[in-house]
């Protein structure tokens, strides 16, 4: 028999990027009680906090759900690792630490799709600024004093400086700030989420500072089985959750709202196991339908990075530095004494936004340049000196889905990304490879004797070989207007047909922003907290 965990005003499912922000904002009211449930463990694994620890956290069961896609026809039948944080802080504990907001037009598009102007750039910019603590001072686009510290990088790599110069030689301007919403086309070093040489995750930024509040309970190692839905004459109401934790089965009751913040893969799974989703899928797995919502699990989008690796000579890369005990000891000592050096590097220090052709109204390709290389995600770094150019399509038209394969919570979902399944995406992939080669051929990089590791005259086949699952999945519980039958939540993030239930994470994004999605997810959580406070 399930044990009772008590009754709370709010239950937040998932202590990830959004969930930690919500817990902080909701518990600012001392009269409100909040239960925060996290399937993963505490963020006390040392490699989470050392920036270079991304090498050790991907495909690690201690920190990663280790999702895998179904075999992808567009990627020559390969099945890819899809890393997703399973730990306090969620994917903010294992991601690339890049702070990037996207373009103003991304959010103006959300406003059009939802019929709600409060999602427009000029309306949500104050929410970005509210959470931000920009190390270089406040201005019209940046805030200070928030919980989410943003700073410039302190380490530079000769090969990345040379790439930036090569880009300039091919007509791509240098850029110092990707976060002003102005669809800038340029190349520059990303702003990052680090502080004092350590990774900043949302658990550290938003939870650790409020841990002594008496109105917040946090339960780690607690995986939600299903939502408890009560059917009344007034309609369906979410009254709590069932979950497993510490080897026992629990129930928790809620008096106000339950908020799903389990992410683009987790939130649709919980809905589907609770009888909320496509009717045929629920019936297939013997789940009693509660609400037929065909959009649950659909509309999966991501930036598909194609990783072009170039061997080089005459410059250092992380490959050599991370191989061999003498190198590791030297780097470790530098980091311990000064909290700087290569161990503070982010996976992709240098970024670039570029138009695939001049007919594009704004940048549609996203480059992340990395001073290291590996055969596949989670593999050891290569033994030879190299750098990687990862290039993604910002406006991919391919759409995938996430579907449970059973009502059993221990079984992973079927993730079908449908990468490169449209002619538009295929043509843009070929253009991206050609543009990368053009930059690499510029005179600024000639001294490094670059050799492309994987080559193929068939560019589409090459794209399928070098593409990897991205780190920005969104859209599987998208918000939309009342006229959109595929929308799962309304513009205030309330689940259709279920009172007392919201979704607050990247799954609600109807379209993917231009760039990394962590900052956008924090903004969504700020907006949701504001909406919930207004409703009280």
Short mmCIF file of C-alpha atoms in Angstrom, two decimals:
data_model
loop_
_atom_site.label_atom_id
_atom_site.label_comp_id
_atom_site.label_asym_id
_atom_site.label_seq_id
_atom_site.Cartn_x
_atom_site.Cartn_y
_atom_site.Cartn_z
CA UNK A 1 0.00 0.00 0.00
CA UNK A 2 1.29 3.44 -0.91
CA UNK A 3 2.56 5.64 1.90
CA UNK A 4 1.41 9.24 2.13
CA UNK A 5 4.03 11.97 1.65
CA UNK A 6 1.54 14.59 2.83
CA UNK A 7 -0.42 17.40 1.23
CA UNK A 8 1.10 20.50 -0.35
CA UNK A 9 -0.09 23.65 -2.05
CA UNK A 10 2.15 22.86 -5.03
CA UNK A 11 3.92 19.75 -6.25
CA UNK A 12 6.74 20.23 -8.75
CA UNK A 13 7.74 17.11 -10.68
CA UNK A 14 11.37 17.47 -11.73
CA UNK A 15 14.15 19.49 -10.06
CA UNK A 16 15.81 20.39 -13.33
CA UNK A 17 16.43 23.66 -15.12
CA UNK A 18 12.85 24.90 -14.68
CA UNK A 19 11.86 23.05 -11.50
CA UNK A 20 14.57 24.63 -9.35
CA UNK A 21 13.55 28.12 -10.48
CA UNK A 22 9.89 27.42 -9.70
CA UNK A 23 10.72 26.05 -6.25
CA UNK A 24 12.63 29.22 -5.45
CA UNK A 25 9.97 31.62 -6.68
CA UNK A 26 6.93 29.84 -5.22
CA UNK A 27 8.42 29.43 -1.76
CA UNK A 28 9.09 33.16 -1.50
CA UNK A 29 5.59 33.19 -0.01
CA UNK A 30 6.04 31.65 3.47
CA UNK A 31 2.40 30.62 3.54
CA UNK A 32 2.84 28.33 0.52
CA UNK A 33 4.09 24.73 0.86
CA UNK A 34 5.95 23.05 -2.00
CA UNK A 35 7.07 19.48 -2.64
CA UNK A 36 9.86 19.13 -5.20
CA UNK A 37 10.34 15.62 -6.61
CA UNK A 38 13.48 14.57 -8.50
CA UNK A 39 14.09 11.14 -10.02
CA UNK A 40 17.87 11.61 -9.91
CA UNK A 41 20.27 12.04 -7.04
CA UNK A 42 21.73 15.10 -5.33
CA UNK A 43 24.24 17.11 -7.34
CA UNK A 44 27.15 16.06 -5.12
CA UNK A 45 29.12 14.27 -7.86
CA UNK A 46 32.38 16.22 -8.19
CA UNK A 47 32.55 16.17 -11.99
CA UNK A 48 29.26 18.07 -12.17
CA UNK A 49 30.87 21.22 -10.78
CA UNK A 50 34.26 21.17 -12.55
CA UNK A 51 33.50 22.60 -16.00
CA UNK A 52 35.51 20.02 -17.93
CA UNK A 53 33.47 17.37 -16.15
CA UNK A 54 31.14 17.28 -19.16
CA UNK A 55 33.51 14.57 -20.44
CA UNK A 56 32.47 12.35 -17.52
CA UNK A 57 28.78 13.17 -17.08
CA UNK A 58 27.46 12.35 -20.58
CA UNK A 59 26.28 8.74 -20.89
CA UNK A 60 26.94 8.25 -17.17
CA UNK A 61 24.02 6.58 -15.36
CA UNK A 62 24.84 8.62 -12.26
CA UNK A 63 23.92 11.86 -14.04
CA UNK A 64 22.26 11.01 -17.36
CA UNK A 65 18.99 9.32 -18.33
CA UNK A 66 20.96 7.84 -21.28
CA UNK A 67 18.05 8.02 -23.69
CA UNK A 68 18.61 6.70 -27.19
CA UNK A 69 16.77 7.44 -30.38
CA UNK A 70 15.18 4.85 -32.57
CA UNK A 71 17.30 4.02 -35.65
CA UNK A 72 17.17 7.18 -37.77
CA UNK A 73 16.72 6.71 -41.51
CA UNK A 74 18.16 10.17 -42.18
CA UNK A 75 21.31 9.25 -40.25
CA UNK A 76 22.09 6.07 -42.16
CA UNK A 77 20.11 3.95 -39.69
CA UNK A 78 22.09 4.98 -36.61
CA UNK A 79 20.62 5.13 -33.11
CA UNK A 80 22.01 8.06 -31.12
CA UNK A 81 22.65 8.79 -27.45
CA UNK A 82 20.36 11.53 -26.17
CA UNK A 83 21.83 12.90 -22.96
CA UNK A 84 19.37 14.36 -20.45
CA UNK A 85 20.22 15.29 -16.87
CA UNK A 86 19.07 12.87 -14.18
CA UNK A 87 20.26 14.79 -11.12
CA UNK A 88 19.39 17.90 -9.13
CA UNK A 89 19.68 20.73 -11.63
CA UNK A 90 18.69 18.44 -14.49
CA UNK A 91 20.40 19.16 -17.77
CA UNK A 92 21.88 22.37 -16.36
CA UNK A 93 24.19 20.00 -14.44
CA UNK A 94 25.58 18.34 -17.59
CA UNK A 95 25.05 20.82 -20.45
CA UNK A 96 27.48 23.12 -22.25
CA UNK A 97 27.07 26.06 -19.81
CA UNK A 98 26.24 28.41 -22.70
CA UNK A 99 23.99 31.38 -21.94
CA UNK A 100 22.03 32.18 -25.08
CA UNK A 101 18.51 33.58 -25.37
CA UNK A 102 17.60 33.20 -29.03
CA UNK A 103 16.25 35.91 -31.31
CA UNK A 104 13.39 38.35 -30.79
CA UNK A 105 11.55 36.85 -33.74
CA UNK A 106 11.51 33.44 -31.98
CA UNK A 107 9.32 34.77 -29.18
CA UNK A 108 7.23 36.97 -31.45
CA UNK A 109 6.43 33.75 -33.30
CA UNK A 110 5.35 32.13 -30.01
CA UNK A 111 2.99 35.06 -29.46
CA UNK A 112 1.48 34.55 -32.90
CA UNK A 113 1.04 30.80 -32.38
CA UNK A 114 -0.58 31.19 -28.96
CA UNK A 115 -2.50 34.40 -29.61
CA UNK A 116 -0.90 35.85 -26.48
CA UNK A 117 1.25 38.96 -26.87
CA UNK A 118 2.79 38.47 -23.43
CA UNK A 119 5.22 36.03 -25.09
CA UNK A 120 6.67 38.72 -27.36
CA UNK A 121 10.35 39.61 -26.98
CA UNK A 122 9.73 43.02 -25.47
CA UNK A 123 7.47 41.40 -22.86
CA UNK A 124 9.74 38.52 -21.87
CA UNK A 125 13.05 40.42 -21.93
CA UNK A 126 12.41 41.66 -18.34
CA UNK A 127 12.05 38.01 -17.27
CA UNK A 128 15.47 37.16 -18.72
CA UNK A 129 16.91 40.15 -16.90
CA UNK A 130 15.17 39.26 -13.61
CA UNK A 131 17.04 35.98 -13.17
CA UNK A 132 20.34 37.26 -14.60
CA UNK A 133 23.43 38.39 -12.72
CA UNK A 134 25.55 39.71 -15.58
CA UNK A 135 29.16 40.05 -14.46
CA UNK A 136 29.79 43.01 -16.77
CA UNK A 137 27.01 45.25 -15.53
CA UNK A 138 23.38 46.01 -16.25
CA UNK A 139 22.18 47.70 -19.43
CA UNK A 140 19.08 47.68 -21.63
CA UNK A 141 19.54 43.96 -22.34
CA UNK A 142 21.25 42.57 -19.24
CA UNK A 143 20.37 42.43 -15.57
CA UNK A 144 22.37 42.19 -12.36
CA UNK A 145 21.57 40.86 -8.91
CA UNK A 146 19.66 37.78 -10.10
CA UNK A 147 20.40 34.18 -9.17
CA UNK A 148 21.74 33.10 -12.59
CA UNK A 149 25.33 34.33 -12.94
CA UNK A 150 26.52 35.05 -16.48
CA UNK A 151 30.10 35.91 -17.35
CA UNK A 152 32.65 36.05 -20.14
CA UNK A 153 35.12 33.24 -20.63
CA UNK A 154 38.65 33.69 -19.29
CA UNK A 155 40.41 31.00 -21.32
CA UNK A 156 41.32 31.39 -24.99
CA UNK A 157 42.43 28.82 -27.55
CA UNK A 158 44.75 29.75 -30.43
CA UNK A 159 42.88 27.49 -32.83
CA UNK A 160 39.53 29.09 -31.97
CA UNK A 161 40.96 32.59 -32.35
CA UNK A 162 42.26 31.52 -35.76
CA UNK A 163 38.85 30.13 -36.71
CA UNK A 164 37.22 33.42 -35.74
CA UNK A 165 39.72 35.28 -37.91
CA UNK A 166 39.09 32.85 -40.79
CA UNK A 167 35.36 33.53 -40.46
CA UNK A 168 36.07 37.27 -40.66
CA UNK A 169 38.12 36.68 -43.81
CA UNK A 170 35.07 35.07 -45.42
CA UNK A 171 32.85 38.03 -44.56
CA UNK A 172 31.42 36.99 -41.18
CA UNK A 173 31.72 39.85 -38.66
CA UNK A 174 33.01 39.41 -35.14
CA UNK A 175 30.38 39.51 -32.40
CA UNK A 176 30.64 40.01 -28.64
CA UNK A 177 27.03 39.46 -27.50
CA UNK A 178 24.49 36.98 -28.86
CA UNK A 179 21.83 37.97 -26.30
CA UNK A 180 20.31 41.22 -27.52
CA UNK A 181 17.56 39.60 -29.59
CA UNK A 182 18.75 41.26 -32.78
CA UNK A 183 19.29 38.19 -35.01
CA UNK A 184 22.97 39.03 -35.18
CA UNK A 185 25.09 37.33 -37.81
CA UNK A 186 28.59 36.94 -36.44
CA UNK A 187 31.26 34.91 -34.66
CA UNK A 188 32.33 35.28 -31.04
CA UNK A 189 32.88 33.68 -27.66
CA UNK A 190 29.73 32.68 -25.78
CA UNK A 191 28.67 34.08 -22.43
CA UNK A 192 28.67 31.22 -19.94
CA UNK A 193 27.15 30.09 -16.64
CA UNK A 194 30.16 29.72 -14.37
CA UNK A 195 31.21 31.37 -11.13
CA UNK A 196 34.62 31.25 -9.46
CA UNK A 197 35.79 28.62 -11.92
CA UNK A 198 32.86 26.28 -11.22
CA UNK A 199 29.83 25.26 -13.26
CA UNK A 200 26.67 27.00 -12.16
CA UNK A 201 23.64 24.72 -12.31
CA UNK A 202 20.12 25.71 -11.30
CA UNK A 203 20.30 23.60 -8.13
CA UNK A 204 23.24 25.67 -6.90
CA UNK A 205 21.82 28.98 -8.12
CA UNK A 206 18.15 28.65 -7.14
CA UNK A 207 17.88 25.83 -4.55
CA UNK A 208 20.96 25.99 -2.37
CA UNK A 209 20.20 29.55 -1.33
CA UNK A 210 16.70 28.65 -0.07
CA UNK A 211 17.31 25.22 1.43
CA UNK A 212 16.50 26.52 4.93
CA UNK A 213 13.05 27.74 3.98
CA UNK A 214 10.63 25.74 6.04
CA UNK A 215 8.02 25.52 3.30
CA UNK A 216 10.02 23.45 0.77
CA UNK A 217 10.47 19.66 0.88
CA UNK A 218 12.84 18.04 -1.64
CA UNK A 219 12.76 14.32 -2.34
CA UNK A 220 15.48 12.96 -4.62
CA UNK A 221 15.48 9.44 -6.04
CA UNK A 222 11.73 9.80 -6.50
CA UNK A 223 10.29 8.88 -9.88
CA UNK A 224 6.67 9.74 -10.63
CA UNK A 225 4.55 6.85 -11.83
CA UNK A 226 1.43 8.81 -12.71
CA UNK A 227 -0.69 11.81 -11.90
CA UNK A 228 -3.81 11.28 -9.79
CA UNK A 229 -6.75 12.62 -11.78
CA UNK A 230 -10.18 12.96 -10.18
CA UNK A 231 -13.13 13.03 -12.56
CA UNK A 232 -15.89 15.34 -11.30
CA UNK A 233 -19.03 16.91 -12.69
CA UNK A 234 -16.99 20.07 -13.30
CA UNK A 235 -14.31 18.15 -15.20
CA UNK A 236 -10.97 16.48 -14.58
CA UNK A 237 -8.82 17.74 -11.71
CA UNK A 238 -5.26 16.74 -10.83
CA UNK A 239 -5.26 16.06 -7.09
CA UNK A 240 -1.78 14.64 -6.61
CA UNK A 241 0.88 12.20 -7.79
CA UNK A 242 1.96 8.60 -7.28
CA UNK A 243 5.70 8.01 -7.17
CA UNK A 244 8.40 5.55 -6.17
CA UNK A 245 11.25 6.54 -3.87
CA UNK A 246 13.52 4.81 -1.38
CA UNK A 247 12.16 1.42 -2.38
CA UNK A 248 8.61 2.41 -1.45
CA UNK A 249 5.52 3.62 -3.24
CA UNK A 250 4.17 7.04 -2.25
CA UNK A 251 1.29 9.35 -2.89
CA UNK A 252 1.32 13.11 -2.40
CA UNK A 253 -1.79 15.29 -2.45
CA UNK A 254 -2.00 18.83 -3.78
CA UNK A 255 -4.43 21.62 -2.93
CA UNK A 256 -3.52 24.13 -5.65
CA UNK A 257 -1.50 22.89 -8.63
CA UNK A 258 0.82 20.16 -9.84
CA UNK A 259 3.56 21.35 -12.19
CA UNK A 260 5.32 18.99 -14.57
CA UNK A 261 8.92 20.11 -15.07
CA UNK A 262 10.28 16.74 -16.11
CA UNK A 263 11.58 17.95 -19.46
CA UNK A 264 10.92 17.33 -23.12
CA UNK A 265 11.21 13.56 -22.66
CA UNK A 266 9.93 13.16 -19.10
CA UNK A 267 6.78 15.29 -19.13
CA UNK A 268 5.05 13.57 -22.07
CA UNK A 269 5.86 10.17 -20.56
CA UNK A 270 4.17 11.07 -17.28
CA UNK A 271 1.13 12.44 -19.09
CA UNK A 272 0.82 9.33 -21.24
CA UNK A 273 1.16 6.98 -18.26
CA UNK A 274 -1.57 9.03 -16.54
CA UNK A 275 -4.06 8.55 -19.38
CA UNK A 276 -3.44 11.93 -21.02
CA UNK A 277 -2.31 11.72 -24.62
CA UNK A 278 -3.10 10.20 -28.02
CA UNK A 279 -6.05 7.84 -27.56
CA UNK A 280 -4.63 5.05 -29.75
CA UNK A 281 -1.31 5.03 -27.84
CA UNK A 282 -3.06 4.83 -24.47
CA UNK A 283 -5.27 1.98 -25.60
CA UNK A 284 -2.28 0.15 -27.08
CA UNK A 285 -0.68 -0.02 -23.63
CA UNK A 286 -3.84 -0.75 -21.68
CA UNK A 287 -4.00 2.66 -20.05
CA UNK A 288 -7.45 4.02 -19.21
CA UNK A 289 -7.88 7.27 -21.18
CA UNK A 290 -8.55 10.37 -19.10
CA UNK A 291 -8.05 13.06 -21.72
CA UNK A 292 -7.48 12.54 -25.44
CA UNK A 293 -4.69 14.99 -26.28
CA UNK A 294 -3.14 13.95 -29.60
CA UNK A 295 -0.26 16.42 -29.30
CA UNK A 296 1.31 14.85 -26.21
CA UNK A 297 4.73 13.58 -27.28
CA UNK A 298 4.51 15.05 -30.78
CA UNK A 299 6.31 18.08 -32.29
CA UNK A 300 9.78 17.02 -31.06
CA UNK A 301 12.38 19.47 -32.39
CA UNK A 302 16.09 19.92 -31.87
CA UNK A 303 19.19 21.46 -33.35
CA UNK A 304 20.94 18.54 -35.07
CA UNK A 305 24.71 19.14 -34.78
CA UNK A 306 26.89 17.82 -37.56
CA UNK A 307 30.35 17.45 -36.06
CA UNK A 308 33.14 18.08 -38.55
CA UNK A 309 36.48 17.10 -37.00
CA UNK A 310 39.76 18.54 -38.25
CA UNK A 311 43.18 17.15 -37.33
CA UNK A 312 45.73 19.88 -36.88
CA UNK A 313 49.31 20.67 -35.98
CA UNK A 314 50.92 23.69 -34.39
CA UNK A 315 48.21 24.38 -31.80
CA UNK A 316 47.02 22.84 -28.55
CA UNK A 317 43.71 21.09 -28.17
CA UNK A 318 42.04 19.55 -25.15
CA UNK A 319 42.70 16.10 -26.63
CA UNK A 320 46.38 16.08 -25.74
CA UNK A 321 45.88 17.90 -22.46
CA UNK A 322 43.32 15.38 -21.21
CA UNK A 323 45.37 12.32 -22.18
CA UNK A 324 48.25 11.12 -20.01
CA UNK A 325 48.62 11.34 -16.25
CA UNK A 326 51.33 14.00 -16.33
CA UNK A 327 49.15 16.35 -18.36
CA UNK A 328 46.14 15.66 -16.15
CA UNK A 329 48.13 16.28 -12.97
CA UNK A 330 49.46 19.60 -14.28
CA UNK A 331 46.00 20.80 -15.29
CA UNK A 332 44.51 19.63 -12.00
CA UNK A 333 47.12 21.52 -9.99
CA UNK A 334 46.53 24.72 -11.97
CA UNK A 335 42.80 24.40 -11.41
CA UNK A 336 43.09 23.69 -7.68
CA UNK A 337 45.41 26.64 -7.10
CA UNK A 338 43.90 29.24 -9.40
CA UNK A 339 40.47 27.95 -10.49
CA UNK A 340 41.37 28.71 -14.12
CA UNK A 341 43.02 27.05 -17.10
CA UNK A 342 41.74 24.35 -19.48
CA UNK A 343 39.67 22.62 -16.79
CA UNK A 344 37.34 25.64 -16.83
CA UNK A 345 36.65 25.31 -20.54
CA UNK A 346 33.12 24.78 -21.78
CA UNK A 347 32.44 22.17 -24.47
CA UNK A 348 32.03 24.81 -27.19
CA UNK A 349 33.65 28.15 -26.29
CA UNK A 350 33.22 29.79 -29.70
CA UNK A 351 29.92 30.34 -31.48
CA UNK A 352 28.73 31.64 -34.81
CA UNK A 353 25.37 32.54 -36.30
CA UNK A 354 25.28 32.51 -40.09
CA UNK A 355 22.86 32.57 -43.01
CA UNK A 356 23.03 29.48 -45.22
CA UNK A 357 22.45 31.76 -48.21
CA UNK A 358 21.79 35.44 -48.74
CA UNK A 359 18.08 34.82 -49.37
CA UNK A 360 17.60 33.95 -45.68
CA UNK A 361 16.13 36.90 -43.71
CA UNK A 362 18.14 36.04 -40.59
CA UNK A 363 20.80 33.54 -39.44
CA UNK A 364 19.63 29.97 -39.88
CA UNK A 365 22.83 28.08 -39.07
CA UNK A 366 24.30 27.75 -35.58
CA UNK A 367 27.99 26.91 -35.16
CA UNK A 368 29.70 25.71 -31.99
CA UNK A 369 33.47 25.37 -32.28
CA UNK A 370 35.15 23.01 -29.85
CA UNK A 371 38.88 22.67 -29.04
CA UNK A 372 38.59 18.89 -28.76
CA UNK A 373 37.16 15.87 -30.57
CA UNK A 374 35.79 12.40 -29.86
CA UNK A 375 34.42 9.55 -31.92
CA UNK A 376 30.97 9.71 -30.31
CA UNK A 377 29.29 11.29 -27.29
CA UNK A 378 30.62 9.74 -24.10
CA UNK A 379 33.72 8.30 -25.79
CA UNK A 380 37.27 9.23 -24.68
CA UNK A 381 38.78 12.24 -26.39
CA UNK A 382 40.74 11.42 -29.52
CA UNK A 383 44.47 10.79 -29.16
CA UNK A 384 45.43 13.21 -31.94
CA UNK A 385 45.24 17.05 -31.76
CA UNK A 386 42.02 18.27 -33.36
CA UNK A 387 39.13 20.66 -33.12
CA UNK A 388 35.46 20.19 -33.99
CA UNK A 389 33.02 22.43 -35.82
CA UNK A 390 29.47 21.51 -34.85
CA UNK A 391 26.92 23.14 -37.11
CA UNK A 392 23.14 22.96 -36.70
CA UNK A 393 20.07 24.08 -38.60
CA UNK A 394 18.22 26.67 -36.52
CA UNK A 395 14.99 26.28 -38.50
CA UNK A 396 14.73 22.53 -39.02
CA UNK A 397 11.40 21.37 -40.47
CA UNK A 398 11.76 17.73 -39.37
CA UNK A 399 9.53 16.75 -36.45
CA UNK A 400 9.72 13.72 -34.19
CA UNK A 401 7.86 12.21 -31.25
CA UNK A 402 8.25 10.66 -27.80
CA UNK A 403 6.03 7.71 -26.88
CA UNK A 404 5.94 5.35 -23.94
CA UNK A 405 6.54 1.69 -24.80
CA UNK A 406 4.78 0.43 -21.67
CA UNK A 407 3.09 1.66 -18.51
CA UNK A 408 6.21 0.38 -16.69
CA UNK A 409 8.23 3.44 -15.55
CA UNK A 410 11.52 1.50 -15.71
CA UNK A 411 11.30 1.20 -19.51
CA UNK A 412 12.61 4.08 -21.64
CA UNK A 413 10.39 5.77 -24.21
CA UNK A 414 10.65 5.40 -27.96
CA UNK A 415 12.27 8.61 -29.23
CA UNK A 416 11.92 9.12 -32.96
CA UNK A 417 13.60 12.34 -34.05
CA UNK A 418 13.13 11.99 -37.83
CA UNK A 419 16.34 13.92 -38.38
CA UNK A 420 16.96 15.10 -41.97
CA UNK A 421 13.60 13.72 -43.06
CA UNK A 422 12.63 16.74 -45.17
CA UNK A 423 14.20 18.05 -48.36
CA UNK A 424 14.63 21.49 -46.76
CA UNK A 425 16.69 20.06 -43.91
CA UNK A 426 18.73 17.92 -46.29
CA UNK A 427 19.66 20.89 -48.50
CA UNK A 428 20.56 23.00 -45.49
CA UNK A 429 22.79 20.22 -44.12
CA UNK A 430 24.73 20.14 -47.38
CA UNK A 431 25.03 23.92 -47.40
CA UNK A 432 26.34 23.88 -43.81
CA UNK A 433 29.12 21.43 -44.71
CA UNK A 434 30.14 23.52 -47.70
CA UNK A 435 30.20 26.75 -45.67
CA UNK A 436 32.31 25.15 -42.95
CA UNK A 437 34.84 23.99 -45.52
CA UNK A 438 34.94 27.50 -46.99
CA UNK A 439 35.84 28.98 -43.60
CA UNK A 440 38.41 26.28 -42.86
CA UNK A 441 40.09 27.00 -46.22
CA UNK A 442 40.70 30.67 -45.32
CA UNK A 443 44.28 31.84 -44.92
CA UNK A 444 44.01 32.37 -41.14
CA UNK A 445 43.90 28.58 -40.65
CA UNK A 446 46.45 27.49 -43.25
CA UNK A 447 49.34 27.35 -40.78
CA UNK A 448 47.66 24.50 -38.89
CA UNK A 449 47.73 21.97 -41.77
CA UNK A 450 44.11 20.97 -41.22
CA UNK A 451 42.85 17.59 -42.39
CA UNK A 452 39.12 16.78 -42.34
CA UNK A 453 38.74 13.43 -40.58
CA UNK A 454 35.57 12.17 -42.28
CA UNK A 455 35.01 12.89 -45.96
CA UNK A 456 32.46 11.70 -48.49
CA UNK A 457 31.61 13.05 -51.94
CA UNK A 458 27.94 12.47 -51.10
CA UNK A 459 27.30 15.36 -48.70
CA UNK A 460 23.95 14.05 -47.50
CA UNK A 461 25.47 10.67 -46.66
CA UNK A 462 28.29 12.48 -44.88
CA UNK A 463 25.77 14.50 -42.88
CA UNK A 464 24.18 11.23 -41.74
CA UNK A 465 27.59 9.95 -40.61
CA UNK A 466 28.73 12.98 -38.62
CA UNK A 467 25.44 14.11 -37.08
CA UNK A 468 24.78 13.55 -33.38
CA UNK A 469 21.69 14.01 -31.23
CA UNK A 470 21.49 17.60 -30.09
CA UNK A 471 21.25 19.01 -26.60
CA UNK A 472 18.19 21.24 -27.07
CA UNK A 473 15.11 19.03 -27.47
CA UNK A 474 11.83 20.95 -27.17
CA UNK A 475 8.18 20.94 -28.13
CA UNK A 476 6.60 17.65 -27.03
CA UNK A 477 3.89 19.37 -24.95
CA UNK A 478 3.63 22.54 -26.97
CA UNK A 479 1.54 25.55 -26.10
CA UNK A 480 -0.89 26.95 -28.63
CA UNK A 481 -4.12 28.77 -29.23
CA UNK A 482 -7.57 27.32 -28.65
CA UNK A 483 -7.82 26.68 -32.39
CA UNK A 484 -4.73 24.44 -32.42
CA UNK A 485 -5.91 20.88 -31.84
CA UNK A 486 -2.34 19.67 -31.38
CA UNK A 487 -1.56 22.07 -28.52
CA UNK A 488 -1.17 20.44 -25.11
CA UNK A 489 -1.14 23.58 -22.96
CA UNK A 490 -2.58 27.07 -23.36
CA UNK A 491 -0.51 30.24 -23.29
CA UNK A 492 -0.53 30.16 -19.47
CA UNK A 493 0.91 26.61 -19.61
CA UNK A 494 -2.25 24.94 -18.25
CA UNK A 495 -2.92 21.44 -19.58
CA UNK A 496 -6.04 21.25 -21.68
CA UNK A 497 -8.94 19.51 -20.00
CA UNK A 498 -7.17 18.99 -16.65
CA UNK A 499 -7.63 21.56 -13.90
CA UNK A 500 -4.77 22.10 -11.46
CA UNK A 501 -2.06 20.92 -13.87
CA UNK A 502 0.60 22.93 -15.68
CA UNK A 503 3.72 22.09 -17.63
CA UNK A 504 6.75 24.31 -17.16
CA UNK A 505 9.81 23.18 -19.09
CA UNK A 506 11.22 23.16 -22.64
CA UNK A 507 8.49 20.77 -23.82
CA UNK A 508 6.00 23.68 -24.02
CA UNK A 509 8.01 25.56 -26.65
CA UNK A 510 5.99 25.47 -29.89
CA UNK A 511 9.12 26.18 -31.96
CA UNK A 512 12.76 26.01 -31.01
CA UNK A 513 14.66 29.25 -30.28
CA UNK A 514 17.84 30.14 -32.17
CA UNK A 515 20.58 28.77 -29.93
CA UNK A 516 20.90 26.89 -26.66
CA UNK A 517 17.63 26.60 -24.74
CA UNK A 518 18.68 26.70 -21.08
CA UNK A 519 18.15 30.44 -20.64
CA UNK A 520 14.78 30.24 -22.43
CA UNK A 521 13.68 27.47 -20.06
CA UNK A 522 14.57 29.59 -17.03
CA UNK A 523 12.59 32.47 -18.54
CA UNK A 524 9.56 30.18 -18.97
CA UNK A 525 9.80 29.20 -15.29
CA UNK A 526 9.96 32.87 -14.26
CA UNK A 527 6.86 33.57 -16.32
CA UNK A 528 4.98 30.57 -14.91
CA UNK A 529 5.77 31.59 -11.34
CA UNK A 530 4.50 35.08 -12.10
CA UNK A 531 1.27 33.65 -13.54
CA UNK A 532 0.73 31.39 -10.52
CA UNK A 533 1.30 34.20 -8.08
CA UNK A 534 -1.23 36.33 -9.98
CA UNK A 535 -3.78 33.49 -9.88
CA UNK A 536 -3.43 33.18 -6.10
#
